[in-house]
JSON list of C-alpha atoms in Angstrom, two decimals:
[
{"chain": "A", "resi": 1, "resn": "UNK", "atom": "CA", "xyz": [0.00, 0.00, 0.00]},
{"chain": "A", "resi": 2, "resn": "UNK", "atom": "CA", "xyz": [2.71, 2.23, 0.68]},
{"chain": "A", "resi": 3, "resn": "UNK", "atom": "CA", "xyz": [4.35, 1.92, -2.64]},
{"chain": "A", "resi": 4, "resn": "UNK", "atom": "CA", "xyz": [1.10, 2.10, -4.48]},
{"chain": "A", "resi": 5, "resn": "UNK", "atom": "CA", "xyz": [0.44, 5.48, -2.48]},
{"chain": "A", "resi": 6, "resn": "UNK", "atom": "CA", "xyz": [4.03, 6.57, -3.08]},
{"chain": "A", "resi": 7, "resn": "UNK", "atom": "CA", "xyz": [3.94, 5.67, -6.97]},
{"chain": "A", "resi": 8, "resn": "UNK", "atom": "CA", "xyz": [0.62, 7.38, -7.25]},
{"chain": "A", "resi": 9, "resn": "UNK", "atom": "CA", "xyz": [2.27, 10.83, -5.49]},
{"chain": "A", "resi": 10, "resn": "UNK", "atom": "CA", "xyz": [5.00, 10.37, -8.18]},
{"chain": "A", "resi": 11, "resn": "UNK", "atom": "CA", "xyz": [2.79, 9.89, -10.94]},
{"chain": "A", "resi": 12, "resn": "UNK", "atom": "CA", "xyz": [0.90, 12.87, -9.78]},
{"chain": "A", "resi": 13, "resn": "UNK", "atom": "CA", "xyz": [3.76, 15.02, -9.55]},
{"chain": "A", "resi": 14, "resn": "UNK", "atom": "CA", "xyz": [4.55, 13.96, -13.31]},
{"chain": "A", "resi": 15, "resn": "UNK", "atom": "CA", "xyz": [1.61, 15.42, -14.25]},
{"chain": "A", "resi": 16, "resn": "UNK", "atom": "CA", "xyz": [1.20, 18.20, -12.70]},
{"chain": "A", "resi": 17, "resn": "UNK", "atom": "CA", "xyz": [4.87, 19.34, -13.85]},
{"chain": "A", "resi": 18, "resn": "UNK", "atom": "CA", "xyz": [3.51, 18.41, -16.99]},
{"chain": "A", "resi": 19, "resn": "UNK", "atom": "CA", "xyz": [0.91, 20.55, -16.97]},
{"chain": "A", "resi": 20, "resn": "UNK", "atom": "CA", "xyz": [2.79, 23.47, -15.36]},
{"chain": "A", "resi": 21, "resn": "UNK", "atom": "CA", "xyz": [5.40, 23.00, -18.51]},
{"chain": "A", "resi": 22, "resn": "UNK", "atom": "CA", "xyz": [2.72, 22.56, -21.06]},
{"chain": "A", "resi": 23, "resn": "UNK", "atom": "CA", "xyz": [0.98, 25.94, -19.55]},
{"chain": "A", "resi": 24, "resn": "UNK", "atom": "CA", "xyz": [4.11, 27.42, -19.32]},
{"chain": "A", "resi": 25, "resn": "UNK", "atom": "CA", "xyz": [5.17, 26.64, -23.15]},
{"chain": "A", "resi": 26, "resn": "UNK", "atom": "CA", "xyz": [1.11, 27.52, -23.84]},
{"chain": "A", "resi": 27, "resn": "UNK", "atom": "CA", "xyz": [1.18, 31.66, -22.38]},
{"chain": "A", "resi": 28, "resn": "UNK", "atom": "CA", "xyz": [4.48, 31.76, -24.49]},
{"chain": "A", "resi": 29, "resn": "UNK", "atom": "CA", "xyz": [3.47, 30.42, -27.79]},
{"chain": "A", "resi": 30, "resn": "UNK", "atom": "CA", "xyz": [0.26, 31.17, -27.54]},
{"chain": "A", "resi": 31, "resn": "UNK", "atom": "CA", "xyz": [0.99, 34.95, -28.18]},
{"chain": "A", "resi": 32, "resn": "UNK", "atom": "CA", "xyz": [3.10, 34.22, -31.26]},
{"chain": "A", "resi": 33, "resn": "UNK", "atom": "CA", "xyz": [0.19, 31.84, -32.72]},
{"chain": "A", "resi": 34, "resn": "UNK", "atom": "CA", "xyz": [-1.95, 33.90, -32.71]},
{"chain": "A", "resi": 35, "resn": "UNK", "atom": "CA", "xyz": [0.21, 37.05, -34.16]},
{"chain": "A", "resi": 36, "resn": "UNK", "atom": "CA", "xyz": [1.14, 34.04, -36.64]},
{"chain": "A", "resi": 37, "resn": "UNK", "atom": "CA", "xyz": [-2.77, 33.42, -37.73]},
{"chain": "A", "resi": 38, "resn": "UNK", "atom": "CA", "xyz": [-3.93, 37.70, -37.55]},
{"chain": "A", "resi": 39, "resn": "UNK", "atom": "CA", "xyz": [-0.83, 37.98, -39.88]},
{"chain": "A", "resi": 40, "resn": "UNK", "atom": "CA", "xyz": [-2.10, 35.07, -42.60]},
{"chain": "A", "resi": 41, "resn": "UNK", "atom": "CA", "xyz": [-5.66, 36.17, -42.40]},
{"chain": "A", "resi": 42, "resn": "UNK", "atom": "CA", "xyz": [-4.65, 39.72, -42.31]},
{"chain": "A", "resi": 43, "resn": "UNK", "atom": "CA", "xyz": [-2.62, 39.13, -45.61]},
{"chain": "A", "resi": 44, "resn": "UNK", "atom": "CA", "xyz": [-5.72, 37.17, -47.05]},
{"chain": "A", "resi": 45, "resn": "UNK", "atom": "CA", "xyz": [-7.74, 40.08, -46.89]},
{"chain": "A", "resi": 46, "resn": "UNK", "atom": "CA", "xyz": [-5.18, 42.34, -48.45]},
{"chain": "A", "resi": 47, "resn": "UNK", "atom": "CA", "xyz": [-4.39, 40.14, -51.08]},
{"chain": "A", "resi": 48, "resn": "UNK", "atom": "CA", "xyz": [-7.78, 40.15, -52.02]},
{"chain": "A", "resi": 49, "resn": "UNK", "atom": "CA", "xyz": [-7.68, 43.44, -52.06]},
{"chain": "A", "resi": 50, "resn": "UNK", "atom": "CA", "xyz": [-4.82, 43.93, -54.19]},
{"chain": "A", "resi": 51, "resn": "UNK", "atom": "CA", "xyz": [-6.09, 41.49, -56.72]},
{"chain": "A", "resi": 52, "resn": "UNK", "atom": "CA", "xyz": [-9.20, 43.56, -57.77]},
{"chain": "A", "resi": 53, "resn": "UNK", "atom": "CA", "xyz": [-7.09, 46.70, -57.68]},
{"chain": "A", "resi": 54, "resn": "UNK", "atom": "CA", "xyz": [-4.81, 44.61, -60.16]},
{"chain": "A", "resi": 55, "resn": "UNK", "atom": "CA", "xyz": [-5.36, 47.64, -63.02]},
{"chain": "A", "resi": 56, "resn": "UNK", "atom": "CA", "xyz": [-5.51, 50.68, -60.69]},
{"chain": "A", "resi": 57, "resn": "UNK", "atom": "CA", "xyz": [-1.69, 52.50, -60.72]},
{"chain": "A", "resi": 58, "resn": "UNK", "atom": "CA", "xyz": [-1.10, 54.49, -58.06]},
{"chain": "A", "resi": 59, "resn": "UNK", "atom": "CA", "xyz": [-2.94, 57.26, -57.20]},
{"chain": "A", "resi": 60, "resn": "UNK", "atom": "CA", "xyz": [-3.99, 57.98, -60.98]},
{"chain": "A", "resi": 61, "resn": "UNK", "atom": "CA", "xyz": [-7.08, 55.66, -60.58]},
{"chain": "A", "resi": 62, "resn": "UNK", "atom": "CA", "xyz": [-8.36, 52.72, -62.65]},
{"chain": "A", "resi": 63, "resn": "UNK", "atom": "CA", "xyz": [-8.08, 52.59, -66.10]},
{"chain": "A", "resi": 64, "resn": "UNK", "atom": "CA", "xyz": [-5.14, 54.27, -68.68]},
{"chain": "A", "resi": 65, "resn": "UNK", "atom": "CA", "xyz": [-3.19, 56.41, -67.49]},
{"chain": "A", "resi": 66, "resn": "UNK", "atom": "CA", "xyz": [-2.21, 58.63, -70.94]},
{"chain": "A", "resi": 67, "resn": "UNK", "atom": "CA", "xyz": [-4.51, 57.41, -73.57]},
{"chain": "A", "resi": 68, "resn": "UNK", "atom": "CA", "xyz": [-4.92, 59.46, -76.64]},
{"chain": "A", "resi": 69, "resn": "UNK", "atom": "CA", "xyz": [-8.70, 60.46, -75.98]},
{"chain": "A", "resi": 70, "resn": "UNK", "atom": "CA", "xyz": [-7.57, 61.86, -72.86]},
{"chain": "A", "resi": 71, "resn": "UNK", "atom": "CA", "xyz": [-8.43, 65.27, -72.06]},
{"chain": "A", "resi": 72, "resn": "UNK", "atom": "CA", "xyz": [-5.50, 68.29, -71.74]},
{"chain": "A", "resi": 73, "resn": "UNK", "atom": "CA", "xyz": [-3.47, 66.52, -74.33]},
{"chain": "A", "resi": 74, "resn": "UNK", "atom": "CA", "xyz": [-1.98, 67.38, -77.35]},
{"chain": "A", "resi": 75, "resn": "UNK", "atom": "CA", "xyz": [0.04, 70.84, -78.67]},
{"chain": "A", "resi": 76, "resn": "UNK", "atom": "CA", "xyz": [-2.74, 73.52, -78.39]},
{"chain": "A", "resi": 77, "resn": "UNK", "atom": "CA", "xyz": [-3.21, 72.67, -74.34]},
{"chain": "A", "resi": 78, "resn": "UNK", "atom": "CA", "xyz": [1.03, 73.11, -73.95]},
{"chain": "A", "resi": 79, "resn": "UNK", "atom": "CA", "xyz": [0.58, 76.71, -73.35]},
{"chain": "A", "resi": 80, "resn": "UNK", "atom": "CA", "xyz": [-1.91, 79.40, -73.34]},
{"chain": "A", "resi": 81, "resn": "UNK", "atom": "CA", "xyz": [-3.04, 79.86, -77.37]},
{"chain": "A", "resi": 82, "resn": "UNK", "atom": "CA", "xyz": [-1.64, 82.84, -78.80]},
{"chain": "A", "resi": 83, "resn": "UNK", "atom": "CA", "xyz": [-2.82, 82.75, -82.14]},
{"chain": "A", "resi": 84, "resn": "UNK", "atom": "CA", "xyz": [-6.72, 83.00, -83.63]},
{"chain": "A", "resi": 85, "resn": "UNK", "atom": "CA", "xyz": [-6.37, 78.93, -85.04]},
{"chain": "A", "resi": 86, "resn": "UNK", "atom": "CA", "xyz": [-4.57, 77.42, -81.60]},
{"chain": "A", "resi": 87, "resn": "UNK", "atom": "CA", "xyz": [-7.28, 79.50, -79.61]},
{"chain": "A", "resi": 88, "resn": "UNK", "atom": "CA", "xyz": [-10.24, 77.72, -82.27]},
{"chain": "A", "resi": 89, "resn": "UNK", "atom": "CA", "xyz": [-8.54, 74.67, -81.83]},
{"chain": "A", "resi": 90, "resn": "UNK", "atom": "CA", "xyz": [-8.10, 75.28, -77.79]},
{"chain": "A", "resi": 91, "resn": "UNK", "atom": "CA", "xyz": [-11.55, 76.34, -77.38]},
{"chain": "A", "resi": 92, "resn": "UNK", "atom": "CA", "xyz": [-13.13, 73.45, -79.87]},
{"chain": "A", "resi": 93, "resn": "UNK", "atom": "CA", "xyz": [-11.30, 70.65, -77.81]},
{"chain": "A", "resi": 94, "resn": "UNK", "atom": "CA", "xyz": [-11.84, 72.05, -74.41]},
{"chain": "A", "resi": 95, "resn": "UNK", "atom": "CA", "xyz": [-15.60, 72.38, -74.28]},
{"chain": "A", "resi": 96, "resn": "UNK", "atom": "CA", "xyz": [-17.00, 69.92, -77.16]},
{"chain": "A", "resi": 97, "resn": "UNK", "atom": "CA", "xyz": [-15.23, 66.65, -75.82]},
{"chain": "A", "resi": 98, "resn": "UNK", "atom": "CA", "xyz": [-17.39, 64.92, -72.93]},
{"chain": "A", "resi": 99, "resn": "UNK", "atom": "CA", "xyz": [-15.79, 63.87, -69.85]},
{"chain": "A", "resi": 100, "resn": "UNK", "atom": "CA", "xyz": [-14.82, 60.52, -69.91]},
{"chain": "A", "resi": 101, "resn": "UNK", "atom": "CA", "xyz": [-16.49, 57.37, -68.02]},
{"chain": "A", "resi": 102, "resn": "UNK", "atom": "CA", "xyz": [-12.70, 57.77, -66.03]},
{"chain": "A", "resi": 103, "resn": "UNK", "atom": "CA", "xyz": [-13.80, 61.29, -64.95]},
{"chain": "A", "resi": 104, "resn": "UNK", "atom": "CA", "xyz": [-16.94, 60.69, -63.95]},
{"chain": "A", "resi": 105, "resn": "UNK", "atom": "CA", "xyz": [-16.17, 57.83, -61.58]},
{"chain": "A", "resi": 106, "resn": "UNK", "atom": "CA", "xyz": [-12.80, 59.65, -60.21]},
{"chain": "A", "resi": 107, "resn": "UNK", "atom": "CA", "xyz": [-14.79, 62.75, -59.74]},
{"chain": "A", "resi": 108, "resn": "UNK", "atom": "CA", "xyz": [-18.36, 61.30, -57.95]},
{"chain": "A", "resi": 109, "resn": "UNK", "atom": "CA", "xyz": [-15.73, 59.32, -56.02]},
{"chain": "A", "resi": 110, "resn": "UNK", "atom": "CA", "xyz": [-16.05, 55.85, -54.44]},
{"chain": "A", "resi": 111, "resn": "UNK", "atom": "CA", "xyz": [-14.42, 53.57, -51.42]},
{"chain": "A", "resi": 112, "resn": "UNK", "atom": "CA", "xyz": [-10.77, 53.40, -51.56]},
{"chain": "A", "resi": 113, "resn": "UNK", "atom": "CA", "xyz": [-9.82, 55.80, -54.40]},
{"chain": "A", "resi": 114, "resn": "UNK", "atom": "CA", "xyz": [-6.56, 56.38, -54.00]},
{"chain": "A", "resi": 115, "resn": "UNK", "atom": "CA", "xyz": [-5.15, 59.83, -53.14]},
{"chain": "A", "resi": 116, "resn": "UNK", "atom": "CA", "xyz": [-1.59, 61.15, -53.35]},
{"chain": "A", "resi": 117, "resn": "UNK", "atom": "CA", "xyz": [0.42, 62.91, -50.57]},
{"chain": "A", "resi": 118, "resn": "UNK", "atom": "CA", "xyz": [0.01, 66.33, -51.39]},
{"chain": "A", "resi": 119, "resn": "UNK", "atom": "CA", "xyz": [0.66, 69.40, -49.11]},
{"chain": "A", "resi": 120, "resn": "UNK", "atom": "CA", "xyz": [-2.38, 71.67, -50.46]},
{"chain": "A", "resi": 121, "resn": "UNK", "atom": "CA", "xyz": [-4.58, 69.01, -51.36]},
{"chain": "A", "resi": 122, "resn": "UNK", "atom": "CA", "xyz": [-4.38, 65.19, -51.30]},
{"chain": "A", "resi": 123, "resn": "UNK", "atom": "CA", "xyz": [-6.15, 64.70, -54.86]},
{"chain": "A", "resi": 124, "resn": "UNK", "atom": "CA", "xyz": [-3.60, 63.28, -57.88]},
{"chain": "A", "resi": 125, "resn": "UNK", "atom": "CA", "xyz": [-3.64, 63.17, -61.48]},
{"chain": "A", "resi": 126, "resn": "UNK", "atom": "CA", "xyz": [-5.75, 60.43, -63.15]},
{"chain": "A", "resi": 127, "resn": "UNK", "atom": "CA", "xyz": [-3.87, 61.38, -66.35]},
{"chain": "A", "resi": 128, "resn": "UNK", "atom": "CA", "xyz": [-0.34, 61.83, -66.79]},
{"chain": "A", "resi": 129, "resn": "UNK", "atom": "CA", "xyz": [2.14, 61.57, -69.76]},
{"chain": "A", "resi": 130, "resn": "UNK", "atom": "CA", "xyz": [3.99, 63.25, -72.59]},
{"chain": "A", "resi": 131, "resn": "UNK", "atom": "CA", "xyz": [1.87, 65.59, -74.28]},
{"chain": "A", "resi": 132, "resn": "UNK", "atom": "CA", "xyz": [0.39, 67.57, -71.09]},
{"chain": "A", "resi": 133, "resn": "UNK", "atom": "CA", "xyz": [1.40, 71.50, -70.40]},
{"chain": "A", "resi": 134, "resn": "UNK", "atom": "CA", "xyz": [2.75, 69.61, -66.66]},
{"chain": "A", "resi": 135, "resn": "UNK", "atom": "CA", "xyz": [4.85, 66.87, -67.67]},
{"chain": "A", "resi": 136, "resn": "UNK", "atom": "CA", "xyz": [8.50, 67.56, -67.17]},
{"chain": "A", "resi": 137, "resn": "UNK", "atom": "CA", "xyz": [9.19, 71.12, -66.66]},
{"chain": "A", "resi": 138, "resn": "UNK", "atom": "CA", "xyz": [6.09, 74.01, -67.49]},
{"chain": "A", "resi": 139, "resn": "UNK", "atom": "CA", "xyz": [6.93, 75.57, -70.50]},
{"chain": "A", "resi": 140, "resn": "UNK", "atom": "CA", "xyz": [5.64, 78.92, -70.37]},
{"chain": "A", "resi": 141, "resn": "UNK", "atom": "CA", "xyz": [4.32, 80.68, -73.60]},
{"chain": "A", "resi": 142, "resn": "UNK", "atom": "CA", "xyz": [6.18, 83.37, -75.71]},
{"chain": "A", "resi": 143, "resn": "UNK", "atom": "CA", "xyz": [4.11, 86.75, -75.59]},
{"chain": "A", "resi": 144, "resn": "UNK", "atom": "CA", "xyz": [4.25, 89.33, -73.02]},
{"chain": "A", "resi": 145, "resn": "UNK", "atom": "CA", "xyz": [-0.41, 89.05, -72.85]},
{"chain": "A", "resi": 146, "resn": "UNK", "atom": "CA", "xyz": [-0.36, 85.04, -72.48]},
{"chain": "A", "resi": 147, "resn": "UNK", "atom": "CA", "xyz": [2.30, 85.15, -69.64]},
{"chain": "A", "resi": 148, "resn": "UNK", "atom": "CA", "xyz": [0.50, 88.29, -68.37]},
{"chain": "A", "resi": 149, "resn": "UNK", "atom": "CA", "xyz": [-2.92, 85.83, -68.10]},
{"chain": "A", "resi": 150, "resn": "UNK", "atom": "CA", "xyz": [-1.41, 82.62, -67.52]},
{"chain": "A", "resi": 151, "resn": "UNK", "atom": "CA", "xyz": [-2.45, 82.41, -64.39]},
{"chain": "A", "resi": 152, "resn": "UNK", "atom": "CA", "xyz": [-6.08, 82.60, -65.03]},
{"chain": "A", "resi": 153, "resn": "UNK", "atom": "CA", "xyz": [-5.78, 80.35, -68.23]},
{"chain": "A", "resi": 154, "resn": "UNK", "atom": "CA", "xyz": [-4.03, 77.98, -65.94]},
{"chain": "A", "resi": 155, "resn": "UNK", "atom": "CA", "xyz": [-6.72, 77.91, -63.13]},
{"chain": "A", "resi": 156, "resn": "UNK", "atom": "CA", "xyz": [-9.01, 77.68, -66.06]},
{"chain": "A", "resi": 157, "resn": "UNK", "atom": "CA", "xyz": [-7.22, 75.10, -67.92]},
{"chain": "A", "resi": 158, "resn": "UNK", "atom": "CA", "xyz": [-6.88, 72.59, -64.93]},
{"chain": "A", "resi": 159, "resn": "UNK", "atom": "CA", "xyz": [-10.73, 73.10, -63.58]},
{"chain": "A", "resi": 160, "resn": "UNK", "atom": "CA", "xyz": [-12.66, 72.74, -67.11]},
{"chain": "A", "resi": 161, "resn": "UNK", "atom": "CA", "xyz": [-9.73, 71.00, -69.64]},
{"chain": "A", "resi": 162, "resn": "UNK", "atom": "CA", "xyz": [-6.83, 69.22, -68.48]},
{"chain": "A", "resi": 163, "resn": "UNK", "atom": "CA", "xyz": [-8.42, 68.08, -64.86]},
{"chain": "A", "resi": 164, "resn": "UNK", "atom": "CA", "xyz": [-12.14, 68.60, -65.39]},
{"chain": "A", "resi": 165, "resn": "UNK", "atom": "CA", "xyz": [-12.92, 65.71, -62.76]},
{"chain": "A", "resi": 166, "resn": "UNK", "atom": "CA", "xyz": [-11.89, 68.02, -60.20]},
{"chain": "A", "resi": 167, "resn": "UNK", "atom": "CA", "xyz": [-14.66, 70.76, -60.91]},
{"chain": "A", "resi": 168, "resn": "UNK", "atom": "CA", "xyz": [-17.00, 67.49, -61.28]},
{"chain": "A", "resi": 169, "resn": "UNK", "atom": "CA", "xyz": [-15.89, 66.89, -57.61]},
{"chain": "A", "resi": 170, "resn": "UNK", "atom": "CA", "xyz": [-16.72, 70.56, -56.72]},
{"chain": "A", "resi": 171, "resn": "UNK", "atom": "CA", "xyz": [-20.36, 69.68, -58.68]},
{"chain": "A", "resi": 172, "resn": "UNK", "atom": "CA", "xyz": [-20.93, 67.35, -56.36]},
{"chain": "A", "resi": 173, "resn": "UNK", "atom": "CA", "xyz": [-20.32, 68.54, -53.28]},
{"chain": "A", "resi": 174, "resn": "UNK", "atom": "CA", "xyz": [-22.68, 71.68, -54.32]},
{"chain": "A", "resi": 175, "resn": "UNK", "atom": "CA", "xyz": [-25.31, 68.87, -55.49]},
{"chain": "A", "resi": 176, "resn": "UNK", "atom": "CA", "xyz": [-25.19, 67.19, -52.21]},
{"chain": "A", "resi": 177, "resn": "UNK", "atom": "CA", "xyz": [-25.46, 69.97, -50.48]},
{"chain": "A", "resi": 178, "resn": "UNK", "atom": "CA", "xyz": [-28.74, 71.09, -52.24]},
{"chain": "A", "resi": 179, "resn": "UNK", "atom": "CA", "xyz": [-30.34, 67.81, -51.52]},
{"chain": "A", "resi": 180, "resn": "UNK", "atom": "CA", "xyz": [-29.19, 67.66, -47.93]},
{"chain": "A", "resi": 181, "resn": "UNK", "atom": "CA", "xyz": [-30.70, 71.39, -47.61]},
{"chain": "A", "resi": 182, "resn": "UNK", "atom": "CA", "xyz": [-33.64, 70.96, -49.77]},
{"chain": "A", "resi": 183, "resn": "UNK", "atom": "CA", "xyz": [-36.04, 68.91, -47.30]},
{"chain": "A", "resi": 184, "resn": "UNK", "atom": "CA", "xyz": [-34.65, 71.01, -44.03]},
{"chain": "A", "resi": 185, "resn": "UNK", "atom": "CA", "xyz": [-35.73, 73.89, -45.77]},
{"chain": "A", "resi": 186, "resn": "UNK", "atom": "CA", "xyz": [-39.36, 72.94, -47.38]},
{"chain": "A", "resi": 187, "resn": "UNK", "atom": "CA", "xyz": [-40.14, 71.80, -43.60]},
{"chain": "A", "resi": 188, "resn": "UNK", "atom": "CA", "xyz": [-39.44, 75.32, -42.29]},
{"chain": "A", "resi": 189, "resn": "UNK", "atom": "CA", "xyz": [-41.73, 76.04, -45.19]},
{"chain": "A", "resi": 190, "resn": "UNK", "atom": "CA", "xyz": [-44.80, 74.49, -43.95]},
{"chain": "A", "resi": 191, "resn": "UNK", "atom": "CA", "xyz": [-43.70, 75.36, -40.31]},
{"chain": "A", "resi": 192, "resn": "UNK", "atom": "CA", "xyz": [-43.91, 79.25, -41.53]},
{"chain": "A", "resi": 193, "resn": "UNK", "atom": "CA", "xyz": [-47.34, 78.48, -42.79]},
{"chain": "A", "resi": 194, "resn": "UNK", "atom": "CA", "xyz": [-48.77, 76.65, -39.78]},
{"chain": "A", "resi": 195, "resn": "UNK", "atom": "CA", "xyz": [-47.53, 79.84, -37.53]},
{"chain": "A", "resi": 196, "resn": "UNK", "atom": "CA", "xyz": [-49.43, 81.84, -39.75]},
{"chain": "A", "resi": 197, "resn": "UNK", "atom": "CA", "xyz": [-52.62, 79.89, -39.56]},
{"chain": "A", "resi": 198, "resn": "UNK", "atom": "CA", "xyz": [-51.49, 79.41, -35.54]},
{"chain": "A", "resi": 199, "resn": "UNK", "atom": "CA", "xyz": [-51.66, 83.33, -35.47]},
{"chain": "A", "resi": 200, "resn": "UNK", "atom": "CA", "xyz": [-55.11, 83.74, -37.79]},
{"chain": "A", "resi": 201, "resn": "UNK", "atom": "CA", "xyz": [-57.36, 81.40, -35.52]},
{"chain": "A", "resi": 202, "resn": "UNK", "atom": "CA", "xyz": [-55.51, 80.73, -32.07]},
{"chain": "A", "resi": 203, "resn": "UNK", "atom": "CA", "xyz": [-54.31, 84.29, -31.34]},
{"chain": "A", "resi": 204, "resn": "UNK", "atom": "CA", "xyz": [-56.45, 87.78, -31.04]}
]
């Protein structure tokens, strides 16, 4: 009896220093395990992510970056016209050439467009390349009256020609602001009218 008693304390010791070790080894693993498993389905997620922004580059959006259709393109937008034809031609391209399905989405905007880090304003380029007024260095026109006006044609140039999208963006948030105003004010509307009728029959 006394060995059984004394090989049942042993194997009860065993165990427990089994279990102390295997709880020990368990608050120092389990830390890294699960660090280990947030990581993989952490990197899941992005990869997802990065596989249906597979044709988005940078902060320029989805789609081409420099296509030929784009808008702000070509030798009459490289500097302010300064001639009767380049102004035709300037004028022609600038306000008879739709905004493109590109503009329209980059300018209503949607989850996780990218931006760029900007110190003014955080909004980049959705088109870029050889052939615009700003790629490389600004090449500024000739004439004493275009350099005298440039910058108004420029502000001009980038709102309604080369990045129209942006004054789509300023659209918008006038737009939304009109339809988040337009019920408030109706309301106060009626609310004037049952004053009045308040007044007429409650009131001497």
């Amino acid at each position: 009896n006394l060995a059984q008693a004394i090989s049942a304390q042993a194997t009860f010791a065993s165990k427990h220093r089994q279990q102390q070790s295997t709880g020990f080894l368990f608050s120092h693993l389990a830390p890294t395990v699960m660090l280990r498993q947030s990581c993989a389905r952490l990197a899941l997620r992005r990869a997802a992510v990065l596989h249906c922004s597979g044709k988005q580059k940078g902060a320029f959006g989805y789609g081409p970056v420099n296509p030929s259709t784009a808008p702000g393109f070509g030798e009459v937008n490289m500097k302010p016209p300064e001639t009767v034809k380049d102004t035709a031609q300037y004028l022609k391209k600038a306000h008879f050439d739709f905004p493109s399905k590109k503009e329209w989405i980059e300018g209503i905007g949607y989850p996780g467009q990218k931006h760029s880090a900007g110190a003014i304003t955080a909004l980049g380029r959705i088109y870029y390349g050889p052939g615009r007024y700003d790629y490389g260095r600004v090449q500024p026109p000739k004439g004493w009256f275009a350099n005298y006006f440039w910058g108004f044609w420029e502000f001009g140039h980038l709102m309604f020609v080369a990045d129209r999208w942006i004054a789509i963006r300023m659209l918008r948030h006038v737009l939304a602001t009109c339809v988040c105003f337009v019920p408030f004010w109706i309301q106060m509307q009626w609310n004037m009218q049952m004053w009045e009728g308040f007044k007429a029959t409650h009131t001497m």
